[in-house]
Tab-separated table of C-alpha atoms and ligand atoms in Angstrom:
chain	number	residue	atom	x	y	z
R	28	MET	CA	15.372	9.582	-27.659
R	29	LYS	CA	13.505	9.741	-24.390
R	30	GLU	CA	12.594	6.922	-22.003
R	31	ILE	CA	9.023	5.991	-21.248
R	32	PHE	CA	7.498	3.565	-18.725
R	33	LEU	CA	5.224	0.650	-19.547
R	34	LEU	CA	3.044	-0.409	-16.621
R	35	LYS	CA	1.408	-3.813	-16.969
R	36	LEU	CA	-1.981	-4.208	-15.355
R	37	GLY	CA	-2.394	-7.083	-12.942
R	38	GLU	CA	-5.606	-8.765	-11.858
R	39	ILE	CA	-7.619	-6.017	-13.511
R	40	VAL	CA	-7.244	-7.867	-16.771
R	41	LEU	CA	-9.395	-10.665	-15.321
R	42	LYS	CA	-12.250	-8.468	-14.197
R	43	GLY	CA	-14.674	-8.847	-17.136
R	44	ALA	CA	-17.387	-6.206	-17.076
R	45	ASN	CA	-15.590	-4.065	-14.483
R	46	LYS	CA	-12.400	-4.001	-16.475
R	47	ARG	CA	-13.001	-0.612	-18.053
R	48	GLN	CA	-13.890	1.021	-14.750
R	49	PHE	CA	-10.786	-0.474	-13.103
R	50	GLU	CA	-8.530	0.614	-15.922
R	51	SER	CA	-9.791	4.158	-15.916
R	52	ARG	CA	-9.405	4.399	-12.142
R	53	LEU	CA	-5.822	3.196	-12.409
R	54	ARG	CA	-5.100	5.713	-15.138
R	55	GLN	CA	-6.535	8.489	-12.978
R	56	ASN	CA	-4.456	7.329	-9.986
R	57	VAL	CA	-1.240	7.234	-12.007
R	58	ARG	CA	-1.999	10.623	-13.563
R	59	ARG	CA	-2.546	12.188	-10.146
R	60	ARG	CA	0.645	10.667	-8.733
R	61	MET	CA	2.757	11.770	-11.687
R	62	LYS	CA	1.774	15.436	-11.221
R	63	ALA	CA	4.445	15.841	-8.545
R	64	TYR	CA	7.163	15.012	-11.097
R	65	GLY	CA	6.325	17.309	-13.994
R	66	ASN	CA	4.375	17.073	-17.230
R	67	PHE	CA	3.702	13.386	-17.973
R	68	ASP	CA	1.220	11.956	-20.437
R	69	VAL	CA	-0.497	8.812	-19.131
R	70	TYR	CA	-2.469	6.738	-21.639
R	71	LEU	CA	-3.815	3.229	-21.864
R	72	MET	CA	-3.536	0.830	-24.774
R	73	GLN	CA	-3.698	-2.941	-24.967
R	74	SER	CA	-3.939	-3.436	-21.178
R	75	THR	CA	-0.774	-1.418	-20.645
R	76	LEU	CA	-0.417	2.056	-19.191
R	77	TYR	CA	2.118	4.256	-20.898
R	78	VAL	CA	3.769	6.974	-18.809
R	79	GLU	CA	5.559	9.419	-21.047
R	80	PRO	CA	7.538	12.492	-19.949
R	81	MET	CA	6.518	15.437	-22.136
R	82	ASP	CA	9.485	17.761	-21.560
R	83	GLU	CA	13.050	17.957	-20.274
R	84	GLU	CA	12.022	19.246	-16.832
R	85	CYS	CA	10.329	15.976	-15.821
R	86	ASP	CA	11.830	14.129	-12.839
R	87	VAL	CA	11.913	10.740	-14.542
R	88	ASP	CA	13.693	8.886	-11.700
R	89	GLY	CA	11.275	10.231	-9.072
R	90	ALA	CA	8.298	9.262	-11.217
R	91	TRP	CA	9.699	5.771	-11.764
R	92	GLU	CA	10.205	5.242	-8.035
R	93	ASP	CA	6.609	6.304	-7.391
R	94	CYS	CA	5.171	4.025	-10.078
R	95	ARG	CA	6.652	1.062	-8.200
R	96	SER	CA	4.280	1.669	-5.305
R	97	ILE	CA	0.998	2.171	-7.170
R	98	PHE	CA	-1.517	-0.612	-6.558
R	99	GLY	CA	-2.958	-2.356	-9.611
R	100	ILE	CA	0.345	-2.687	-11.478
R	101	VAL	CA	1.825	-6.170	-11.654
R	102	SER	CA	5.079	-5.303	-13.428
R	103	LEU	CA	6.740	-2.288	-14.967
R	104	CYS	CA	9.665	-1.413	-17.134
R	105	ARG	CA	11.548	1.607	-18.353
R	106	CYS	CA	11.936	1.398	-22.083
R	107	ARG	CA	12.876	3.317	-25.140
R	108	PRO	CA	10.468	3.689	-28.070
R	109	CYS	CA	11.677	3.527	-31.655
R	110	GLU	CA	10.422	3.108	-35.201
R	111	LYS	CA	8.936	-0.230	-36.130
R	112	ASN	CA	11.733	-1.591	-38.274
R	113	LEU	CA	14.645	-3.940	-37.533
R	114	ASP	CA	17.415	-1.380	-38.058
R	115	ALA	CA	15.837	1.106	-35.660
R	116	ILE	CA	15.161	-1.641	-33.092
R	117	PHE	CA	18.745	-2.906	-33.268
R	118	GLU	CA	20.278	0.575	-33.042
R	119	THR	CA	18.055	1.527	-30.130
R	120	ILE	CA	19.038	-1.623	-28.213
R	121	GLU	CA	22.703	-0.915	-28.881
R	122	GLU	CA	22.426	2.625	-27.603
R	123	TYR	CA	20.069	1.991	-24.687
R	124	LEU	CA	21.051	-1.492	-23.430
R	125	GLY	CA	24.465	-2.117	-25.012
R	126	GLU	CA	26.406	-1.579	-21.788
R	127	ASP	CA	24.126	-3.839	-19.725
R	128	LEU	CA	24.542	-6.508	-22.374
R	129	ASP	CA	28.329	-6.272	-22.165
R	130	CYS	CA	28.203	-6.908	-18.421
R	131	ALA	CA	26.329	-10.214	-18.913
R	132	LYS	CA	27.808	-13.654	-19.637
R	133	SER	CA	24.893	-14.702	-21.816
R	134	PHE	CA	21.702	-13.238	-23.284
R	135	LYS	CA	18.602	-13.861	-25.288
R	136	VAL	CA	16.055	-11.676	-27.059
R	137	GLU	CA	12.362	-12.076	-26.305
R	138	SER	CA	9.881	-10.385	-28.593
R	139	LYS	CA	6.154	-9.678	-28.476
R	140	ARG	CA	4.181	-8.438	-31.391
R	141	SER	CA	0.794	-6.989	-30.567
R	142	ASP	CA	0.725	-5.095	-33.882
R	143	LYS	CA	-0.266	-8.021	-36.080
R	144	ALA	CA	0.356	-5.958	-39.234
R	145	PHE	CA	4.103	-6.074	-38.552
R	146	PRO	CA	5.515	-8.366	-41.272
R	147	MET	CA	7.556	-10.710	-39.000
R	148	THR	CA	6.500	-13.105	-36.226
R	149	SER	CA	7.888	-12.579	-32.747
R	150	ILE	CA	10.191	-15.578	-33.167
R	151	GLN	CA	11.598	-14.116	-36.366
R	152	ILE	CA	12.175	-10.751	-34.665
R	153	SER	CA	14.034	-12.430	-31.783
R	154	GLN	CA	16.184	-14.490	-34.155
R	155	GLU	CA	17.084	-11.557	-36.361
R	156	ILE	CA	17.843	-9.108	-33.537
R	157	GLY	CA	19.572	-11.826	-31.481
R	158	GLY	CA	21.843	-12.612	-34.451
R	159	ARG	CA	22.820	-8.979	-34.936
R	160	LEU	CA	23.493	-8.494	-31.209
R	161	ALA	CA	25.616	-11.664	-31.040
R	162	GLU	CA	27.776	-10.298	-33.823
R	163	ALA	CA	28.099	-6.897	-32.155
R	164	HIS	CA	28.952	-8.436	-28.733
R	165	PRO	CA	31.200	-11.446	-29.425
R	166	GLY	CA	32.097	-11.791	-25.717
R	167	VAL	CA	28.483	-12.493	-24.712
R	168	GLU	CA	27.014	-15.903	-25.499
R	169	VAL	CA	23.499	-16.552	-26.716
R	170	ASP	CA	21.626	-18.778	-24.257
R	171	VAL	CA	17.900	-19.109	-24.858
R	172	HIS	CA	17.269	-21.334	-21.796
R	173	HIS	CA	19.069	-19.692	-18.855
R	174	PRO	CA	20.314	-16.323	-20.024
R	175	ASP	CA	22.030	-13.898	-17.691
R	176	TYR	CA	20.242	-11.017	-19.347
R	177	THR	CA	17.151	-10.735	-21.533
R	178	VAL	CA	16.518	-8.014	-24.078
R	179	TYR	CA	12.822	-7.435	-24.702
R	180	VAL	CA	11.329	-6.098	-27.892
R	181	GLU	CA	7.650	-5.180	-27.976
R	182	VAL	CA	6.154	-4.215	-31.302
R	183	ARG	CA	2.997	-2.317	-30.372
R	184	ASP	CA	0.499	-0.051	-32.129
R	185	LEU	CA	2.341	3.273	-31.914
R	186	ALA	CA	5.971	2.176	-31.880
R	187	ALA	CA	8.404	-0.577	-31.013
R	188	TYR	CA	9.724	-0.538	-27.438
R	189	VAL	CA	12.961	-2.065	-26.185
R	190	HIS	CA	13.808	-2.754	-22.562
R	191	GLY	CA	15.692	-4.947	-20.128
R	192	PRO	CA	14.061	-7.156	-17.476
R	193	ALA	CA	10.818	-5.777	-15.982
R	194	GLU	CA	10.459	-5.134	-12.245
R	195	ALA	CA	7.666	-6.393	-10.026
R	196	GLY	CA	4.987	-3.778	-9.327
R	197	ALA	CA	3.067	-3.259	-6.092
R	198	GLY	CA	0.322	-5.667	-7.241
R	199	GLY	CA	-3.216	-5.575	-5.859
R	200	LEU	CA	-6.101	-3.508	-7.229
R	201	PRO	CA	-6.259	0.217	-8.062
R	202	THR	CA	-6.993	2.389	-5.038
R	203	GLY	CA	-10.640	3.395	-5.015
R	204	VAL	CA	-12.263	0.416	-6.735
R	205	GLY	CA	-12.980	-1.376	-3.443
R	206	GLY	CA	-14.713	1.324	-1.390
R	207	ARG	CA	-13.424	2.923	1.826
R	208	ALA	CA	-12.401	1.522	5.205
R	209	MET	CA	-11.374	2.966	8.568
R	210	VAL	CA	-8.116	1.626	10.015
R	211	LEU	CA	-7.528	1.650	13.762
R	212	LEU	CA	-3.942	2.818	13.717
R	213	SER	CA	-1.749	2.409	16.784
R	214	GLY	CA	1.943	3.154	16.886
R	215	GLY	CA	2.885	-0.521	16.586
R	216	ILE	CA	4.238	-2.748	13.852
R	217	ASP	CA	0.962	-4.462	13.049
R	218	SER	CA	-1.656	-1.871	12.202
R	219	PRO	CA	0.300	-0.074	9.433
R	220	VAL	CA	0.821	-3.481	7.794
R	221	ALA	CA	-2.912	-4.204	8.129
R	222	ALA	CA	-3.648	-0.815	6.552
R	223	HIS	CA	-1.316	-1.601	3.675
R	224	MET	CA	-2.875	-5.022	3.054
R	225	ILE	CA	-6.426	-3.702	2.872
R	226	ALA	CA	-5.367	-0.713	0.744
R	227	LYS	CA	-3.766	-3.195	-1.618
R	228	ARG	CA	-7.214	-4.615	-2.347
R	229	GLY	CA	-8.259	-1.336	-3.937
R	230	VAL	CA	-9.683	0.160	-0.744
R	231	GLU	CA	-9.277	3.844	0.125
R	232	ILE	CA	-8.257	4.087	3.738
R	233	GLU	CA	-8.754	6.565	6.495
R	234	ALA	CA	-7.436	6.133	10.030
R	235	VAL	CA	-8.432	6.713	13.627
R	236	HIS	CA	-5.942	6.948	16.468
R	237	PHE	CA	-6.791	7.047	20.178
R	238	PHE	CA	-4.531	9.300	22.129
R	239	SER	CA	-4.301	9.519	25.921
R	240	TYR	CA	-2.427	12.708	26.735
R	241	PRO	CA	-0.623	13.082	29.189
R	242	TYR	CA	-0.313	9.315	29.679
R	243	THR	CA	0.992	9.091	26.126
R	244	SER	CA	3.243	11.812	24.767
R	245	GLN	CA	3.082	14.171	21.803
R	246	LEU	CA	5.892	12.066	20.324
R	247	ALA	CA	3.631	9.003	20.388
R	248	LYS	CA	1.052	10.928	18.360
R	249	ASP	CA	3.669	12.182	15.893
R	250	LYS	CA	4.907	8.644	15.463
R	251	VAL	CA	1.437	7.497	14.419
R	252	LEU	CA	1.095	10.413	11.994
R	253	GLU	CA	4.457	9.512	10.511
R	254	LEU	CA	3.392	5.858	10.139
R	255	ALA	CA	0.253	7.023	8.354
R	256	ARG	CA	2.342	9.229	6.065
R	257	LEU	CA	4.561	6.253	5.224
R	258	VAL	CA	1.514	4.111	4.378
R	259	THR	CA	0.366	6.790	1.909
R	260	LYS	CA	3.360	5.987	-0.259
R	261	TYR	CA	1.184	3.125	-1.501
R	262	SER	CA	-2.357	4.078	-0.539
R	263	GLY	CA	-2.394	7.718	-1.689
R	264	LYS	CA	-3.561	10.443	0.675
R	265	MET	CA	-4.996	9.618	4.097
R	266	THR	CA	-6.913	11.456	6.818
R	267	VAL	CA	-6.045	10.525	10.392
R	268	ASN	CA	-8.663	11.215	13.062
R	269	VAL	CA	-6.981	11.623	16.434
R	270	VAL	CA	-9.484	11.026	19.220
R	271	GLY	CA	-8.777	12.137	22.793
R	272	PHE	CA	-9.131	8.999	24.909
R	273	THR	CA	-7.958	10.150	28.337
R	274	GLU	CA	-11.374	10.747	29.882
R	275	ILE	CA	-12.636	7.335	28.780
R	276	GLN	CA	-9.559	5.531	30.097
R	277	GLU	CA	-9.785	7.314	33.456
R	278	ALA	CA	-13.498	6.541	33.702
R	279	ILE	CA	-12.761	2.862	33.065
R	280	ARG	CA	-9.963	2.877	35.648
R	281	ASP	CA	-12.207	4.474	38.261
R	282	ASN	CA	-15.413	2.513	37.635
R	283	CYS	CA	-14.665	-0.962	36.287
R	284	PRO	CA	-13.018	-4.166	37.536
R	285	GLU	CA	-9.347	-4.225	36.564
R	286	GLU	CA	-9.367	-7.539	34.690
R	287	TYR	CA	-11.788	-6.010	32.135
R	288	PHE	CA	-9.915	-2.708	31.539
R	289	THR	CA	-8.465	-3.612	28.138
R	290	LEU	CA	-11.631	-5.248	26.826
R	291	ILE	CA	-13.818	-2.309	27.800
R	292	MET	CA	-11.330	0.150	26.359
R	293	ARG	CA	-11.278	-1.775	23.083
R	294	ARG	CA	-15.083	-1.794	22.920
R	295	PHE	CA	-15.003	1.997	23.136
R	296	MET	CA	-12.380	2.137	20.379
R	297	MET	CA	-14.496	-0.033	18.099
R	298	GLU	CA	-17.714	1.853	18.698
R	299	ILE	CA	-16.176	5.305	18.244
R	300	SER	CA	-14.313	4.169	15.114
R	301	ALA	CA	-17.500	2.715	13.618
R	302	ARG	CA	-19.351	5.990	14.147
R	303	ILE	CA	-16.601	8.039	12.475
R	304	ALA	CA	-16.486	5.397	9.725
R	305	LYS	CA	-20.173	5.888	8.994
R	306	TRP	CA	-19.876	9.691	8.897
R	307	ASP	CA	-17.033	9.388	6.422
R	308	GLY	CA	-18.540	6.709	4.185
R	309	CYS	CA	-16.303	3.836	5.301
R	310	GLY	CA	-17.902	0.387	5.013
R	311	ALA	CA	-15.568	-1.538	7.336
R	312	LEU	CA	-13.067	-1.243	10.165
R	313	VAL	CA	-9.524	-2.615	9.889
R	314	THR	CA	-7.318	-3.661	12.812
R	315	GLY	CA	-3.909	-5.253	13.193
R	316	GLU	CA	-5.235	-7.980	15.480
R	317	ASN	CA	-3.535	-11.335	15.366
R	318	LEU	CA	-4.939	-14.474	16.941
R	319	GLY	CA	-3.331	-15.314	20.267
R	320	GLN	CA	-0.774	-12.477	20.208
R	321	VAL	CA	-2.045	-10.835	23.413
R	322	ALA	CA	-4.871	-11.408	25.920
R	323	SER	CA	-7.290	-9.184	24.001
R	324	GLN	CA	-6.752	-11.174	20.828
R	325	THR	CA	-8.478	-14.443	21.723
R	326	MET	CA	-11.686	-15.491	19.973
R	327	GLU	CA	-13.709	-14.731	23.088
R	328	ALA	CA	-12.174	-11.267	23.432
R	329	MET	CA	-12.786	-10.500	19.771
R	330	THR	CA	-16.433	-11.572	20.104
R	331	VAL	CA	-16.864	-9.146	22.971
R	332	THR	CA	-15.084	-6.225	21.284
R	333	GLY	CA	-16.755	-6.834	17.918
R	334	ALA	CA	-20.235	-6.909	19.460
R	335	VAL	CA	-20.509	-3.102	19.603
R	336	VAL	CA	-20.283	-2.570	15.826
R	337	ASP	CA	-22.509	-3.546	12.935
R	338	ILE	CA	-20.015	-3.223	10.069
R	339	PRO	CA	-17.365	-5.840	9.273
R	340	ILE	CA	-14.016	-5.709	11.073
R	341	PHE	CA	-11.219	-6.760	8.727
R	342	MET	CA	-8.179	-8.296	10.421
R	343	PRO	CA	-5.811	-9.117	7.576
R	344	LEU	CA	-3.013	-10.264	9.931
R	345	ILE	CA	-5.174	-12.646	11.897
R	346	GLY	CA	-3.298	-15.846	10.947
R	347	MET	CA	0.194	-14.521	10.299
R	348	ASP	CA	3.366	-15.098	12.306
R	349	LYS	CA	5.143	-12.059	13.701
R	350	GLU	CA	8.123	-12.666	11.392
R	351	GLU	CA	5.864	-12.502	8.352
R	352	ILE	CA	4.357	-9.240	9.578
R	353	VAL	CA	7.814	-7.783	10.256
R	354	ARG	CA	8.963	-8.793	6.788
R	355	ILE	CA	6.133	-6.812	5.202
R	356	ALA	CA	6.696	-3.859	7.573
R	357	ARG	CA	10.330	-3.732	6.453
R	358	LYS	CA	9.393	-4.025	2.799
R	359	ILE	CA	6.867	-1.197	2.893
R	360	GLY	CA	9.130	0.994	5.030
R	361	THR	CA	7.125	1.281	8.270
R	362	PHE	CA	9.231	-0.957	10.520
R	363	GLU	CA	11.927	1.513	11.591
R	364	THR	CA	9.355	4.061	12.721
R	365	ALA	CA	7.070	1.464	14.344
R	366	VAL	CA	9.813	0.260	16.693
R	367	LEU	CA	10.550	3.740	18.100
R	368	PRO	CA	9.878	3.354	21.822
R	369	TYR	CA	6.832	5.552	22.530
R	370	GLU	CA	3.898	4.353	24.619
R	371	ASP	CA	0.520	3.482	23.115
R	372	CYS	CA	-2.666	4.090	25.086
R	373	CYS	CA	-3.185	0.312	25.120
R	374	THR	CA	-0.256	0.083	27.535
R	375	VAL	CA	-1.765	2.603	29.977
R	376	PHE	CA	-3.663	1.010	32.894
R	377	THR	CA	-2.949	-2.524	31.659
R	378	PRO	CA	-4.481	-5.137	33.976
R	379	LYS	CA	-2.085	-7.514	35.746
R	380	HIS	CA	-4.371	-10.449	34.986
R	381	PRO	CA	-6.475	-9.613	31.939
R	382	LYS	CA	-9.555	-11.722	31.263
R	383	THR	CA	-8.790	-13.938	28.258
R	384	LYS	CA	-12.106	-15.809	28.010
R	385	PRO	CA	-14.740	-13.188	28.740
R	386	THR	CA	-18.423	-13.508	27.961
R	387	LEU	CA	-20.474	-10.614	26.643
R	388	ALA	CA	-22.724	-10.667	29.710
R	389	GLN	CA	-19.711	-10.353	32.051
R	390	VAL	CA	-18.308	-7.391	30.132
R	391	ILE	CA	-21.635	-5.580	29.938
R	392	ASN	CA	-21.961	-6.074	33.693
R	393	ALA	CA	-18.429	-4.722	34.220
R	394	GLU	CA	-19.405	-1.586	32.261
R	395	ARG	CA	-22.576	-0.921	34.234
R	396	ASN	CA	-21.226	2.103	36.148
R	397	LEU	CA	-20.181	3.941	32.983
R	398	ASP	CA	-22.310	6.363	31.011
R	399	ARG	CA	-21.070	4.945	27.714
R	400	GLU	CA	-23.128	7.164	25.450
R	401	ALA	CA	-22.069	10.412	27.137
R	402	LEU	CA	-18.399	9.392	27.070
R	403	ILE	CA	-18.611	8.480	23.399
R	404	GLU	CA	-20.422	11.711	22.525
R	405	ARG	CA	-17.744	13.821	24.203
R	406	ALA	CA	-14.915	11.905	22.516
R	407	LEU	CA	-16.579	12.443	19.132
R	408	GLN	CA	-16.743	16.186	19.727
R	409	ASN	CA	-12.977	16.357	20.160
R	410	ILE	CA	-11.494	14.931	17.017
R	411	GLU	CA	-8.384	16.419	15.467
R	412	LYS	CA	-8.111	15.695	11.751
R	413	PHE	CA	-4.780	15.457	9.921
R	414	LYS	CA	-4.658	15.145	6.136
R	415	LEU	CA	-1.457	13.453	5.046
R	416	GLU	CA	0.349	12.753	1.815
R	417	TYR	CA	3.640	11.038	1.188
R	418	HIS	CA	5.190	14.181	-0.273
R	419	ASP	CA	4.590	16.054	2.987
R	420	GLU	CA	7.592	16.622	5.243
R	421	PRO	CA	8.252	13.652	7.577
R	422	VAL	CA	6.435	14.201	10.900
R	423	ILE	CA	9.362	12.831	12.933
Z	20	ATP	P1	0.053	-2.847	16.820
Z	20	ATP	O1	1.381	-3.451	16.576
Z	20	ATP	O2	-0.617	-2.396	15.571
Z	20	ATP	O3	0.113	-1.768	17.868
Z	20	ATP	P2	-0.602	-4.780	18.778
Z	20	ATP	O4	-0.124	-6.112	18.479
Z	20	ATP	O5	0.196	-3.930	19.689
Z	20	ATP	O6	-0.855	-4.004	17.414
Z	20	ATP	P3	-2.919	-4.181	20.359
Z	20	ATP	O7	-2.208	-3.074	21.023
Z	20	ATP	O8	-3.672	-5.155	21.165
Z	20	ATP	O9	-2.030	-5.017	19.374
Z	20	ATP	O10	-3.930	-3.563	19.361
Z	20	ATP	C1	-4.610	-4.349	18.420
Z	20	ATP	C2	-5.145	-3.444	17.349
Z	20	ATP	O11	-5.998	-2.449	17.934
Z	20	ATP	C3	-4.045	-2.639	16.671
Z	20	ATP	O12	-3.426	-3.353	15.640
Z	20	ATP	C4	-4.834	-1.467	16.149
Z	20	ATP	O13	-5.567	-1.808	14.998
Z	20	ATP	C5	-5.822	-1.212	17.302
Z	20	ATP	N1	-5.276	-0.217	18.251
Z	20	ATP	C6	-4.541	-0.415	19.357
Z	20	ATP	N2	-4.215	0.743	19.969
Z	20	ATP	C7	-4.777	1.718	19.219
Z	20	ATP	C8	-4.824	3.146	19.320
Z	20	ATP	N3	-4.222	3.807	20.286
Z	20	ATP	N4	-5.518	3.810	18.370
Z	20	ATP	C9	-6.122	3.168	17.348
Z	20	ATP	N5	-6.107	1.832	17.214
Z	20	ATP	C10	-5.455	1.111	18.126
Z	21	MG	MG1	-0.404	-1.615	19.863
């Protein structure tokens, strides 16, 4: 008998009137992701998504791995369906989980019965199946309080399903239910984590990267594209807009007081990103800023850089410690790439003594010799777009 996956829906279950819309979006997302692994049927019943391989060619392990990174799923398990009677349930457990059970010191059976027409209560099912398993595995003790291993039996509408312990899912909300946002993606540790956190709230993400060739190398650009590809493991596909930033950085260097270089550069980044965001239907910007981490990440600096945009700027890492950010980067698989040593344009023309408590009036005065609009217009005419998916070849 084949294996199928049960995906349990997380917060969606709480969403009242939106529940149906959320569920159908999640089903669509799972369906689309499963296509890469063969012919899978994906259907929803009783707040659970069923993912069922339809033929022998399906890559079941690949599909399982992918399901673990789909937002909107709180837990998931591989299980085996069987007929809804005690003999079939017992035999299926023996065949499917018998070896795991033998490796444990103690076990219990936990049953759920959502098919209320089934003639036994869940407690009765657990007692009966637990008794038979204890007899079949005399070396493994029954321990209902702190078992080493738990066998689960779920009696549902179509069949009974048996499985071992469930795994934690990616959590969050299904991609697409929370609108779209534009992430400012650098090659560092922080911004891919910020992208992940906002995507986790059901937001489709797109990215913009500012690239200062020849001050930053082709490798630096590839690194950012690779980081974006890694983020798509969770977020689905992503378009990265690479914006040539050299002319703007040189204009700042040649025309503005040094202590304001970074602030002025960041105001350009924000304004250009917000314009691309509006073209592409994104309702917010996302950055990896973190209070106090560097001179441009003080409250005063953020006031000055945020003043050029009229959509919200989400900064999900704002109050986190670096260790917490690194922990997430490792977990989602972006850390190793993020620490590769290529320059970011933020590190080109860095002032020796950056202004940490600027006022808006000072910065506007420092920009007075720049033709901001013309510089922005030219940058917007030179955007390279890259469409990425996790199944693409790694960029580096
Ligand atoms: P990260 O680790 O993400 O590079 P950081 O701590 O180095 O962040 P900064 O370099 O000051 O911080 O940048 C703050 C935020 O500005 C980044 O998290 C990112 O959102 C954005 N940013 C910086 N450089 C770029 C760039 N070249 N292109 C796009 N966004 C950028
Ligand atoms: Mg950076």
